[in-house]
Coordinates of C-alpha atoms in Angstrom, one line a residue:
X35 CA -35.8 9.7 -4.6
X36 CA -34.3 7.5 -2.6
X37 CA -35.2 6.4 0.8
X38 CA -32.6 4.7 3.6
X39 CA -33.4 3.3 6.9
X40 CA -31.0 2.4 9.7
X41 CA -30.8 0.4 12.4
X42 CA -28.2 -1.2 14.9
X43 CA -26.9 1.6 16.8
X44 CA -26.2 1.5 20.6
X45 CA -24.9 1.4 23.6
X46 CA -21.6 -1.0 23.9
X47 CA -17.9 -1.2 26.5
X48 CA -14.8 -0.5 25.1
X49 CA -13.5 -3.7 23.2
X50 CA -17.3 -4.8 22.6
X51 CA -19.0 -4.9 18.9
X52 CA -21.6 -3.6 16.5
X53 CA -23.5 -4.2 13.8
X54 CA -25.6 -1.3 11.7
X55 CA -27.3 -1.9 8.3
X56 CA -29.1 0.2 5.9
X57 CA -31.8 -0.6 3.5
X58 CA -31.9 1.7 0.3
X59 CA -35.1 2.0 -1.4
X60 CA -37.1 4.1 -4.0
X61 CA -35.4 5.2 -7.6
X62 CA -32.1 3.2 -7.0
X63 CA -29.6 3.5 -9.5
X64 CA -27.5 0.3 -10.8
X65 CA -23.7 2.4 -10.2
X66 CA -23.6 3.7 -6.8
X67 CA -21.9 4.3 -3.2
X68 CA -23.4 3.4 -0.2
X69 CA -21.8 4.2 3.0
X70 CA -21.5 5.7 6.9
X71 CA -20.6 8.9 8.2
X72 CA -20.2 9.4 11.6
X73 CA -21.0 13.2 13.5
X74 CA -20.1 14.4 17.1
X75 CA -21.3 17.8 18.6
X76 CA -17.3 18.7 18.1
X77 CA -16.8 17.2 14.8
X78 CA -18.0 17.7 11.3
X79 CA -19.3 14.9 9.9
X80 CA -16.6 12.6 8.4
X81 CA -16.2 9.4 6.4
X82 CA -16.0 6.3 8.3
X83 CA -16.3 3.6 5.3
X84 CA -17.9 3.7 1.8
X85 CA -18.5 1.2 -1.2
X86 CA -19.2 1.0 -4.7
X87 CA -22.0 -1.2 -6.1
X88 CA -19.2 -3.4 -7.3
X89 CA -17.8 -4.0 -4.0
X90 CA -14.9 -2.0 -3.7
X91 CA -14.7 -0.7 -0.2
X92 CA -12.5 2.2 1.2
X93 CA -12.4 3.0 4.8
X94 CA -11.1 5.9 6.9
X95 CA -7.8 5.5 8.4
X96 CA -9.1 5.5 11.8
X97 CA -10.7 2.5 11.5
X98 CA -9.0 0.3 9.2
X99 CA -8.8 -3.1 10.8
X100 CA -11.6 -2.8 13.2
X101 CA -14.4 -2.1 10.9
X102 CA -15.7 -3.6 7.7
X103 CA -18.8 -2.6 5.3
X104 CA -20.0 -5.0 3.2
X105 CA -23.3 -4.8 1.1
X106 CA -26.2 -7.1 -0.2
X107 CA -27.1 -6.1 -4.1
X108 CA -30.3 -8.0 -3.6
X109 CA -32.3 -5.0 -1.6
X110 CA -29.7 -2.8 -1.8
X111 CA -28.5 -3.2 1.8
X112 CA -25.0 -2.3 3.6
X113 CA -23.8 -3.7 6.5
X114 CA -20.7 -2.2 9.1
X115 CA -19.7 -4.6 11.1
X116 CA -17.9 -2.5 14.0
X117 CA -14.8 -4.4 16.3
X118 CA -13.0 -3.7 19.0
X119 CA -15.0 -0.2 19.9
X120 CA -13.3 2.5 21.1
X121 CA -15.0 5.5 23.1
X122 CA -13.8 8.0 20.3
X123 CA -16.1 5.6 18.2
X124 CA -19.1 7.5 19.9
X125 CA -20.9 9.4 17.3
X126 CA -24.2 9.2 15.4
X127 CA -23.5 7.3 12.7
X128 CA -25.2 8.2 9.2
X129 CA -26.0 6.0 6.2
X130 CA -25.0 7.8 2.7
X131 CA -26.3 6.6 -1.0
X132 CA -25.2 8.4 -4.2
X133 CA -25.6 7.8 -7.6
X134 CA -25.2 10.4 -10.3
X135 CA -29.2 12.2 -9.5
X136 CA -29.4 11.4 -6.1
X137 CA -27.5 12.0 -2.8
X138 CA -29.7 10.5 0.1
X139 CA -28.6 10.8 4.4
X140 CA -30.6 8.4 6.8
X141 CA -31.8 10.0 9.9
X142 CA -28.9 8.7 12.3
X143 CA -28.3 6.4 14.3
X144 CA -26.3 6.8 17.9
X145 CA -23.3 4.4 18.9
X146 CA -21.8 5.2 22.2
X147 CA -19.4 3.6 23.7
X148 CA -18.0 3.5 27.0
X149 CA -14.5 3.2 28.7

């Protein structure tokens, strides 16, 4: 089992930045993904970036060149570093890990942001 906790979300203008990071702990797995998903009351919840334990990220079109996810091997942590914040940003923002047993959500974290 693997357990992740969040942190970082909150309340920002238009234009302003972000920071969230998750902490993966419990049976972690040497080849994985970690990454966010993001969720709206409208939406389904939908990739915003991802990457492998080797580094590789990949990042949803709608935020290429404003965000970037990066990841410390030592702890198993992931960083998205969010830029230039957009109000359709605004979503609750959920940390993923997946290896080939386990497929483990964090509880959420909200980012709003306001026009």
């Amino acid at each position: 089992q693997v357990r992740l906790v969040e942190s970082g979300g909150g309340v920002v203008q238009a234009g302003g930045s972000l920071r969230l990071s998750c902490s993966a702990t419990g049976n972690i797995f040497g080849i994985n993904v970690m990454g966010w998903y993001r969720q709206t009351p409208e939406l389904q919840r939908e990739l915003v970036a991802k990457i492998t334990s080797r580094g590789d990220p990949d990042y949803a079109d709608s935020v290429k060149g404003r965000f970037s996810i990066s990841r410390h091997r030592v702890g198993n942590t992931v960083y998205l570093q969010m830029n230039n914040l957009k109000p359709d940003d605004t979503a609750v923002y959920f940390c993923n890990y997946v290896d080939r047993l386990a497929n483990s959500w964090g509880q959420g974290t909200q980012v709003t942001v306001s026009s």
